[in-house]
Amino acid sequence: MREAEAFTLLPDRQPAQDVRSAWIAIEDPVQAGFIAQALRATGWHVPRVVHGCTQLRELLRTERRLPHVLVTGLRFQDGDALRLIRELGMFPDAPAVFLASHQQRAVLKAAQALADVCGMRFAGVCEQPADATGVAARLANFLPAPGRARPATVLAPLDREQVCAIVAREGLFPWLQPKVRLDTMEVVGVEALMRGFDEAGRLVTPDRLIPVLTQHGLLDEATLRVARQTAEFVATCLGEGMAVSASVNVSMTSLARLEFCRQLEETVGHVGLDPSWITLEITESDAMSDVVQVVENAARIRMLGFNLAIDDFGTAYSSLAQLARLPFSELKIERAFVTGSQHDAGKRAIVAACTMLGNSLGLQVVAEGVETLEDLDCVRRLGCTHMQGYLVSRPIPVGRTLDWLRSLDELQVSPTS
Ligand code: C2E
Ligand code: CA
């Protein structure tokens, strides 16, 4: 399979149908005009150009539709854009931020970090705002965020009744994201990510499901349903000669219950699967909580034959001693450090340190959130052993995953450089 084919299997990577739109907030009207011109010349819709914070705030108050990107300077006569970035972050359809400013690099980085913690997408930076064609060139490959035009995904949290209805209707499914071995580019496994469907058939993502399931004591049951379907998937793959393992996310509270561990073992045994084909992922913050409880649970999981992964590694203040003490087989580096690592020395340093740690403890080191060939190249060079991310695929339903795996040659996704 050629590289282009492998990487166009992704459901969500087609460019959006609608025209990309940008607002420009640059103090100097001449510079702002040039940038607008350069963007329009490259197919962008630029409906608004403003020159100060007050004007931009007014637009936010009055405009019904926000753009895909806000190209903005950082300092204006009437204030700076930092507060505005925070305000923008509260909009569910907040635009991605592109900084066009000749502030020092450290300031630009700090502004980028602010956009990041406010949950906003960062579209790029140009340190020469006078270079309008440079701005347009950096935005040439920008794709509007998938889902932005679907406000249904920012609905209020579900209530108990709605969640119970989903569980009772068997409306919970694992969607699978491939895990790829970096030296051979083979798909060696999948991660199961929970998806629900409400009565109207709308997709419900884990951020709206897990907290309510947890709150109402339904998480164990939900996790077991995901585990059962995932185990069936692995058994089907093995039956067809495809050696594909799977990971399931579990909370430490579930694992603390002996009954849950027993049911998990039973669920996997029921489809005739050896537990060594399943890895249980627990988050770093969970793993670093109650030491005694965690060590006991981890030992039990391994005793039952499951593998154990430490997830979102790098997000909590982990105790290195505890990491060495626990019987992990895999360390998964939090995607926030992986995505864009090629262009960020700070992220690279964290990925390198986590990788070195994982490698020297004899663990598989999985880079999560590999979105571009640059990310892939970077994590490979830094010594990660496996990767997951939108570059290969977003999570997709079980049936489609099976079709996709069957279409691959020797399970290989791409002969990348
Ligand atoms: P996680 O375990 O860290 O899962 C990775 C999340 O990153 C997934 O979000 C996945 O869709 C997303 N992701 C994967 N590749 C990329 C990429 O290249 N770029 C970006 N931007 N994102 C990427 P998702 O599916 O929304 O899951 C969110 C979280 O919900 C998971 O984080 C996990 O902690 C939790 N979760 C999911 N399924 C289950 C489950 O069955 N049980 C439990 N207890 N938790 C689950
Ligand atoms: Ca995970």
Coordinates of C-alpha atoms and ligand atoms in Angstrom, one line a residue:
M1 CA 0.0 0.0 0.0
R2 CA 1.3 3.4 -0.9
E3 CA 1.7 6.1 1.7
A4 CA -0.9 8.4 0.3
E5 CA -3.5 5.6 0.3
A6 CA -2.7 4.6 3.9
F7 CA -3.1 8.1 5.2
T8 CA -6.3 8.9 3.3
L9 CA -8.3 6.2 5.0
L10 CA -9.1 8.5 7.7
P11 CA -12.8 9.5 8.0
D12 CA -12.2 13.1 9.1
R13 CA -9.3 14.3 7.1
Q14 CA -11.0 15.6 4.0
P15 CA -10.9 19.4 3.8
A16 CA -14.1 21.0 4.9
Q17 CA -16.6 21.8 2.2
D18 CA -17.3 25.3 3.3
V19 CA -14.8 28.1 2.6
R20 CA -12.3 28.9 5.3
S21 CA -12.9 32.2 7.0
A22 CA -10.6 34.5 9.0
W23 CA -10.9 37.7 10.9
I24 CA -8.0 40.0 11.2
A25 CA -7.1 42.1 14.2
I26 CA -4.0 44.0 13.5
E27 CA -3.3 47.5 14.7
D28 CA -1.7 48.9 11.6
P29 CA -4.4 49.3 8.9
V30 CA -1.9 48.9 6.1
Q31 CA -0.5 45.7 7.4
A32 CA -4.0 44.4 8.1
G33 CA -5.1 45.3 4.6
F34 CA -2.1 43.4 3.0
I35 CA -2.8 40.3 5.1
A36 CA -6.5 40.4 4.2
Q37 CA -5.5 40.7 0.5
A38 CA -3.0 37.8 0.7
L39 CA -5.5 35.5 2.4
R40 CA -8.3 36.4 -0.1
A41 CA -5.9 35.7 -2.9
T42 CA -5.4 32.2 -1.5
G43 CA -9.2 31.4 -1.2
W44 CA -10.0 32.6 2.3
H45 CA -13.1 34.5 3.1
V46 CA -12.1 37.5 5.2
P47 CA -15.3 39.3 6.3
R48 CA -13.9 41.4 9.2
V49 CA -10.8 43.4 9.7
V50 CA -10.3 45.4 12.9
H51 CA -7.5 47.4 14.5
G52 CA -8.1 47.2 18.3
C53 CA -9.4 45.2 21.2
T54 CA -12.6 47.2 21.6
Q55 CA -13.6 46.7 18.0
L56 CA -12.8 42.9 18.3
R57 CA -14.9 42.6 21.5
E58 CA -17.8 44.4 19.7
L59 CA -17.6 41.9 16.9
L60 CA -17.6 39.0 19.3
R61 CA -20.8 40.4 20.9
T62 CA -22.6 41.1 17.7
E63 CA -21.5 38.6 15.0
R64 CA -23.6 35.4 14.8
R65 CA -20.9 33.3 13.2
L66 CA -17.3 33.3 14.3
P67 CA -14.5 32.6 11.8
H68 CA -12.3 29.5 11.6
V69 CA -9.2 31.6 12.4
L70 CA -8.4 34.8 14.1
V71 CA -5.2 36.4 12.8
T72 CA -4.2 38.7 15.6
G73 CA -1.4 40.9 16.8
L74 CA -0.7 40.9 20.6
R75 CA -0.5 44.6 21.5
F76 CA -3.0 47.3 20.7
Q77 CA -3.4 50.9 21.8
D78 CA -6.4 49.9 23.8
G79 CA -5.1 46.8 25.4
D80 CA -3.5 43.4 24.7
A81 CA -4.9 40.3 23.1
L82 CA -4.1 38.0 26.0
R83 CA -7.4 38.8 27.8
L84 CA -9.2 38.4 24.5
I85 CA -7.7 35.0 24.0
R86 CA -9.1 34.0 27.4
E87 CA -12.5 35.4 26.5
L88 CA -12.5 33.7 23.2
G89 CA -11.8 30.4 24.8
M90 CA -15.2 30.5 26.4
F91 CA -17.0 30.3 23.0
P92 CA -17.8 26.7 22.0
D93 CA -17.1 27.7 18.4
A94 CA -13.9 29.7 19.2
P95 CA -11.7 30.3 16.2
A96 CA -8.1 29.0 16.0
V97 CA -5.6 31.7 16.9
F98 CA -2.9 32.8 14.5
L99 CA -0.4 35.2 15.9
A100 CA 1.1 37.9 13.6
S101 CA 3.3 39.9 15.9
H102 CA 6.9 40.9 16.2
Q103 CA 7.0 40.3 20.0
Q104 CA 9.8 38.2 21.3
R105 CA 9.6 34.5 20.7
A106 CA 9.1 33.9 24.5
V107 CA 6.1 36.1 24.5
L108 CA 4.6 34.4 21.5
K109 CA 5.2 31.1 23.1
A110 CA 3.5 32.3 26.3
A111 CA 0.5 33.5 24.2
Q112 CA 0.4 30.1 22.5
A113 CA 0.4 28.4 25.8
L114 CA -2.5 30.6 26.9
A115 CA -4.5 29.6 23.9
D116 CA -3.7 26.0 24.7
V117 CA -4.8 26.1 28.3
C118 CA -8.0 27.9 27.2
G119 CA -8.7 24.9 24.9
M120 CA -8.3 26.8 21.7
R121 CA -6.6 25.6 18.6
F122 CA -3.4 27.3 17.6
A123 CA -3.1 27.9 13.8
G124 CA 0.4 29.2 13.7
V125 CA 2.6 32.2 14.1
C126 CA 4.4 34.8 11.9
E127 CA 7.0 37.0 13.6
Q128 CA 6.9 39.5 10.7
P129 CA 3.3 40.8 10.5
A130 CA 4.4 43.0 7.5
D131 CA 5.1 39.7 5.6
A132 CA 1.5 39.2 4.4
T133 CA 2.4 36.4 2.0
G134 CA 4.2 34.7 4.8
V135 CA 1.0 34.7 6.9
A136 CA -1.0 33.3 4.0
A137 CA 1.6 30.6 3.3
R138 CA 1.6 29.5 6.9
L139 CA -2.2 29.2 6.8
A140 CA -2.2 27.4 3.5
N141 CA -2.7 24.0 5.0
F142 CA -5.0 25.0 7.8
L143 CA -8.0 22.7 8.1
P144 CA -11.0 23.9 10.0
A145 CA -11.5 21.7 13.1
P146 CA -13.8 18.8 12.4
G147 CA -17.0 19.1 14.4
R148 CA -16.9 22.9 14.6
A149 CA -20.0 23.2 12.5
R150 CA -21.8 20.6 14.7
P151 CA -23.0 22.4 17.8
A152 CA -24.7 19.2 18.8
T153 CA -21.4 18.0 20.3
V154 CA -21.4 20.9 22.8
L155 CA -24.6 19.8 24.5
A156 CA -25.2 20.0 28.2
P157 CA -24.0 17.1 30.2
L158 CA -26.3 14.0 30.1
D159 CA -28.5 13.3 33.1
R160 CA -28.8 10.0 34.9
E161 CA -31.9 8.9 33.0
Q162 CA -30.2 9.6 29.6
V163 CA -27.1 7.6 30.6
C164 CA -29.1 4.7 32.0
A165 CA -31.1 4.6 28.8
I166 CA -27.9 4.4 26.7
V167 CA -26.5 1.6 28.9
A168 CA -29.8 -0.3 28.9
R169 CA -30.3 0.0 25.1
E170 CA -26.8 -1.4 24.7
G171 CA -25.9 1.9 23.1
L172 CA -22.2 1.8 24.2
F173 CA -19.5 0.8 21.7
P174 CA -15.8 0.8 21.5
W175 CA -14.4 2.8 18.6
L176 CA -11.0 1.7 17.7
Q177 CA -7.8 3.6 17.0
P178 CA -4.9 1.6 15.6
K179 CA -1.5 1.4 17.3
V180 CA 1.4 1.1 15.0
R181 CA 4.9 -0.3 15.6
L182 CA 7.4 2.3 14.4
D183 CA 10.2 0.2 13.1
T184 CA 7.9 -1.9 10.7
M185 CA 4.9 0.4 10.5
E186 CA 2.7 -2.6 11.2
V187 CA -0.6 -2.2 13.0
V188 CA 0.0 -4.3 16.1
G189 CA -3.0 -3.3 18.2
V190 CA -5.9 -0.9 18.7
E191 CA -7.1 1.2 21.6
A192 CA -10.8 1.0 22.4
L193 CA -12.4 4.4 23.1
M194 CA -15.9 4.4 24.4
R195 CA -18.7 5.9 22.3
G196 CA -22.4 6.1 23.1
F197 CA -25.4 6.8 21.0
D198 CA -28.4 8.6 22.4
E199 CA -32.0 7.9 21.5
A200 CA -31.8 10.3 18.6
G201 CA -28.8 8.3 17.3
R202 CA -26.4 11.2 18.1
L203 CA -22.9 10.3 19.0
V204 CA -21.9 10.9 22.7
T205 CA -18.2 11.2 23.4
P206 CA -16.4 10.1 26.6
D207 CA -16.2 13.6 28.0
R208 CA -20.0 13.6 28.3
L209 CA -20.3 10.0 29.3
I210 CA -17.5 9.0 31.7
P211 CA -18.2 11.6 34.5
V212 CA -21.9 10.8 34.6
L213 CA -21.3 7.0 34.4
T214 CA -18.9 7.4 37.3
Q215 CA -21.2 9.6 39.3
H216 CA -24.1 7.1 39.1
G217 CA -22.0 4.0 39.6
L218 CA -22.4 2.7 36.0
L219 CA -18.8 2.9 34.9
D220 CA -17.9 -0.7 35.7
E221 CA -20.8 -2.0 33.7
A222 CA -20.0 0.3 30.8
T223 CA -16.3 -0.6 30.8
L224 CA -17.2 -4.3 30.8
R225 CA -19.4 -3.8 27.7
V226 CA -16.6 -2.0 25.9
A227 CA -14.2 -4.8 27.0
R228 CA -16.5 -7.6 25.8
Q229 CA -16.9 -6.1 22.3
T230 CA -13.2 -5.3 22.1
A231 CA -12.3 -8.9 23.1
E232 CA -14.7 -10.2 20.4
F233 CA -12.9 -7.9 17.9
V234 CA -9.5 -9.3 18.9
A235 CA -10.8 -12.9 18.7
T236 CA -12.1 -12.2 15.2
C237 CA -8.8 -10.8 14.1
L238 CA -6.9 -13.7 15.5
G239 CA -9.3 -16.1 13.8
E240 CA -8.5 -14.5 10.5
G241 CA -4.8 -14.7 11.1
M242 CA -4.3 -11.0 12.0
A243 CA -2.2 -10.7 15.2
V244 CA -3.8 -7.5 16.6
S245 CA -4.0 -6.8 20.4
A246 CA -6.2 -4.3 22.1
S247 CA -6.1 -1.8 24.9
V248 CA -9.1 -0.9 27.1
N249 CA -9.2 2.2 29.4
V250 CA -10.1 1.4 33.0
S251 CA -10.4 3.5 36.0
M252 CA -8.5 2.7 39.2
T253 CA -11.8 2.7 41.1
S254 CA -13.1 -0.1 38.9
L255 CA -9.9 -2.1 39.3
A256 CA -10.1 -1.7 43.1
R257 CA -13.2 -3.9 43.0
L258 CA -12.5 -7.6 43.1
E259 CA -15.8 -8.3 41.5
F260 CA -14.9 -6.1 38.5
C261 CA -11.5 -7.9 38.0
R262 CA -13.3 -11.2 38.1
Q263 CA -15.9 -10.1 35.6
L264 CA -13.2 -8.7 33.3
E265 CA -11.4 -12.0 33.4
E266 CA -14.6 -13.8 32.7
T267 CA -15.5 -11.4 29.8
V268 CA -12.3 -12.1 28.0
G269 CA -12.3 -15.8 28.8
H270 CA -15.8 -16.0 27.5
V271 CA -14.6 -15.3 23.9
G272 CA -11.8 -17.8 24.3
L273 CA -9.1 -15.1 24.4
D274 CA -5.9 -15.2 26.4
P275 CA -5.8 -12.0 28.6
S276 CA -2.3 -11.3 27.3
W277 CA -3.9 -9.9 24.1
I278 CA -5.5 -7.2 26.3
T279 CA -3.7 -4.2 27.9
L280 CA -5.5 -2.2 30.5
E281 CA -4.7 1.5 30.5
I282 CA -4.7 3.5 33.7
T283 CA -4.0 7.2 33.8
E284 CA -0.9 8.5 35.4
S285 CA -2.9 10.5 38.0
D286 CA -4.8 7.3 38.9
A287 CA -1.6 5.3 39.1
M288 CA 0.1 7.8 41.4
S289 CA -2.8 7.9 43.9
D290 CA -3.2 5.5 46.8
V291 CA 0.1 3.6 46.7
V292 CA -0.9 0.4 48.5
Q293 CA -4.2 0.1 46.7
V294 CA -2.5 0.7 43.3
V295 CA 0.3 -1.7 43.8
E296 CA -2.2 -4.4 44.9
N297 CA -4.4 -3.8 41.9
A298 CA -1.5 -3.7 39.5
A299 CA -0.2 -7.0 40.8
R300 CA -3.6 -8.6 40.5
I301 CA -4.0 -7.5 36.9
R302 CA -0.7 -9.0 35.9
M303 CA -1.5 -12.1 37.8
L304 CA -4.7 -12.5 35.7
G305 CA -2.5 -12.2 32.6
F306 CA -3.4 -8.8 31.4
N307 CA -0.8 -6.2 30.3
L308 CA -0.8 -2.8 32.0
A309 CA -0.2 0.6 30.5
I310 CA 0.4 3.9 32.2
D311 CA -1.6 6.5 30.2
D312 CA -1.3 10.3 29.6
F313 CA 2.2 10.0 30.9
G314 CA 3.8 13.4 31.8
T315 CA 0.6 15.1 32.9
A316 CA 0.8 14.5 36.6
Y317 CA 3.7 14.8 39.0
S318 CA 4.6 11.2 38.9
S319 CA 6.8 9.6 41.4
L320 CA 9.7 7.9 39.6
A321 CA 10.2 5.5 42.4
Q322 CA 6.6 4.4 42.1
L323 CA 6.9 4.1 38.3
A324 CA 9.8 1.7 38.7
R325 CA 7.9 -0.3 41.4
L326 CA 4.8 -0.9 39.4
P327 CA 4.6 -3.8 36.8
F328 CA 3.8 -1.7 33.7
S329 CA 4.5 -3.1 30.3
E330 CA 3.9 0.1 28.4
L331 CA 4.2 3.9 28.8
K332 CA 2.0 6.1 26.7
I333 CA 3.1 9.7 26.3
E334 CA 0.4 12.3 26.6
R335 CA -0.6 13.6 23.2
A336 CA -0.2 17.3 24.3
F337 CA 3.6 16.7 24.3
V338 CA 3.6 14.8 21.0
T339 CA 1.5 16.8 18.6
G340 CA 3.6 19.6 17.2
S341 CA 6.8 18.4 18.9
Q342 CA 8.9 18.9 15.8
H343 CA 8.5 22.7 16.3
D344 CA 8.6 22.9 20.0
A345 CA 11.9 22.2 21.8
G346 CA 10.1 22.1 25.2
K347 CA 7.7 19.3 24.0
R348 CA 10.6 17.4 22.4
A349 CA 12.6 17.5 25.7
I350 CA 9.6 16.0 27.5
V351 CA 9.0 13.3 24.9
A352 CA 12.8 12.5 24.9
A353 CA 12.9 12.3 28.7
C354 CA 9.8 10.1 28.9
T355 CA 11.1 7.9 26.2
M356 CA 14.4 7.4 27.8
L357 CA 12.8 6.6 31.1
G358 CA 10.4 4.1 29.4
N359 CA 13.1 2.5 27.4
S360 CA 15.4 2.0 30.3
L361 CA 12.6 0.4 32.3
G362 CA 12.1 -2.0 29.4
L363 CA 8.6 -0.7 28.5
Q364 CA 7.0 -0.2 25.2
V365 CA 6.9 3.6 24.6
V366 CA 3.8 4.7 22.7
A367 CA 3.5 8.3 21.4
E368 CA -0.1 9.4 21.4
G369 CA -1.5 12.2 19.2
V370 CA 0.7 11.8 16.2
E371 CA -1.1 14.0 13.7
T372 CA 1.5 14.8 11.0
L373 CA 4.4 13.1 9.3
E374 CA 6.6 15.6 11.2
D375 CA 5.3 14.3 14.5
L376 CA 5.9 10.8 13.3
D377 CA 9.5 11.6 12.3
C378 CA 10.1 13.3 15.6
V379 CA 8.9 10.5 17.9
R380 CA 10.7 8.0 15.8
R381 CA 14.0 9.9 16.2
L382 CA 13.4 10.3 19.9
G383 CA 13.2 6.6 20.3
C384 CA 9.5 5.9 20.9
T385 CA 8.6 2.3 19.9
H386 CA 5.0 2.7 18.9
M387 CA 2.5 5.4 17.9
Q388 CA -1.2 6.3 17.7
G389 CA -2.8 9.3 16.3
Y390 CA -5.0 10.9 13.6
L391 CA -2.2 10.6 11.1
V392 CA -3.0 6.9 10.8
S393 CA -6.6 7.0 11.9
R394 CA -9.1 8.5 14.2
P395 CA -11.1 6.1 16.3
I396 CA -13.6 4.3 14.1
P397 CA -16.3 1.6 14.7
V398 CA -15.4 -2.0 15.0
G399 CA -16.8 -3.1 11.6
R400 CA -14.9 -0.4 9.7
T401 CA -11.7 -1.3 11.6
L402 CA -12.0 -4.9 10.6
D403 CA -12.6 -3.9 6.9
W404 CA -9.6 -1.6 7.1
L405 CA -7.3 -4.2 8.6
R406 CA -8.4 -6.7 6.0
S407 CA -7.5 -4.3 3.2
L408 CA -3.9 -3.8 4.5
D409 CA -1.0 -5.7 3.1
E410 CA 0.6 -7.7 6.0
L411 CA -1.1 -5.2 8.3
Q412 CA 1.4 -2.5 7.2
V413 CA 0.2 1.1 7.0
S414 CA 2.9 2.9 5.2
P415 CA 6.5 2.7 4.1
T416 CA 7.3 6.2 5.5
S417 CA 10.7 7.8 5.4
Ligands
C2E1 P1 -7.1 8.8 26.3 O1 -7.1 7.4 26.9 O2 -5.9 9.6 26.6 O3 -7.5 8.6 24.8 C1 -6.9 9.4 23.8 C2 -7.8 10.5 23.3 O4 -7.1 11.3 22.3 C3 -9.1 10.0 22.6 O5 -10.1 10.9 22.9 C4 -8.7 10.0 21.1 O6 -9.8 10.1 20.3 C5 -7.8 11.3 21.1 N1 -6.8 11.2 20.1 C6 -6.2 10.2 19.5 N2 -5.3 10.5 18.6 C7 -5.3 11.9 18.5 C8 -4.6 12.8 17.7 O7 -3.8 12.5 16.9 N3 -4.9 14.2 18.0 C9 -5.9 14.5 18.9 N4 -6.1 15.9 19.1 N5 -6.6 13.6 19.7 C10 -6.3 12.3 19.5 P2 -11.6 10.3 23.3 O8 -11.9 9.1 22.5 O9 -12.5 11.5 23.3 O10 -11.3 9.8 24.8 C11 -11.1 10.7 25.8 C12 -10.7 10.0 27.1 O11 -11.8 9.3 27.7 C13 -9.7 9.0 26.9 O12 -8.4 9.6 26.9 C14 -9.9 8.1 28.2 O13 -9.2 8.6 29.3 C15 -11.4 8.2 28.4 N6 -12.0 7.0 27.9 C16 -12.3 6.6 26.6 N7 -12.9 5.4 26.6 C17 -13.0 5.0 27.9 C18 -13.4 3.8 28.5 O14 -13.9 2.8 27.8 N8 -13.3 3.7 29.9 C19 -12.7 4.7 30.6 N9 -12.7 4.5 32.0 N10 -12.3 5.8 30.1 C20 -12.4 6.0 28.7
CA2 CA -5.9 5.7 26.8

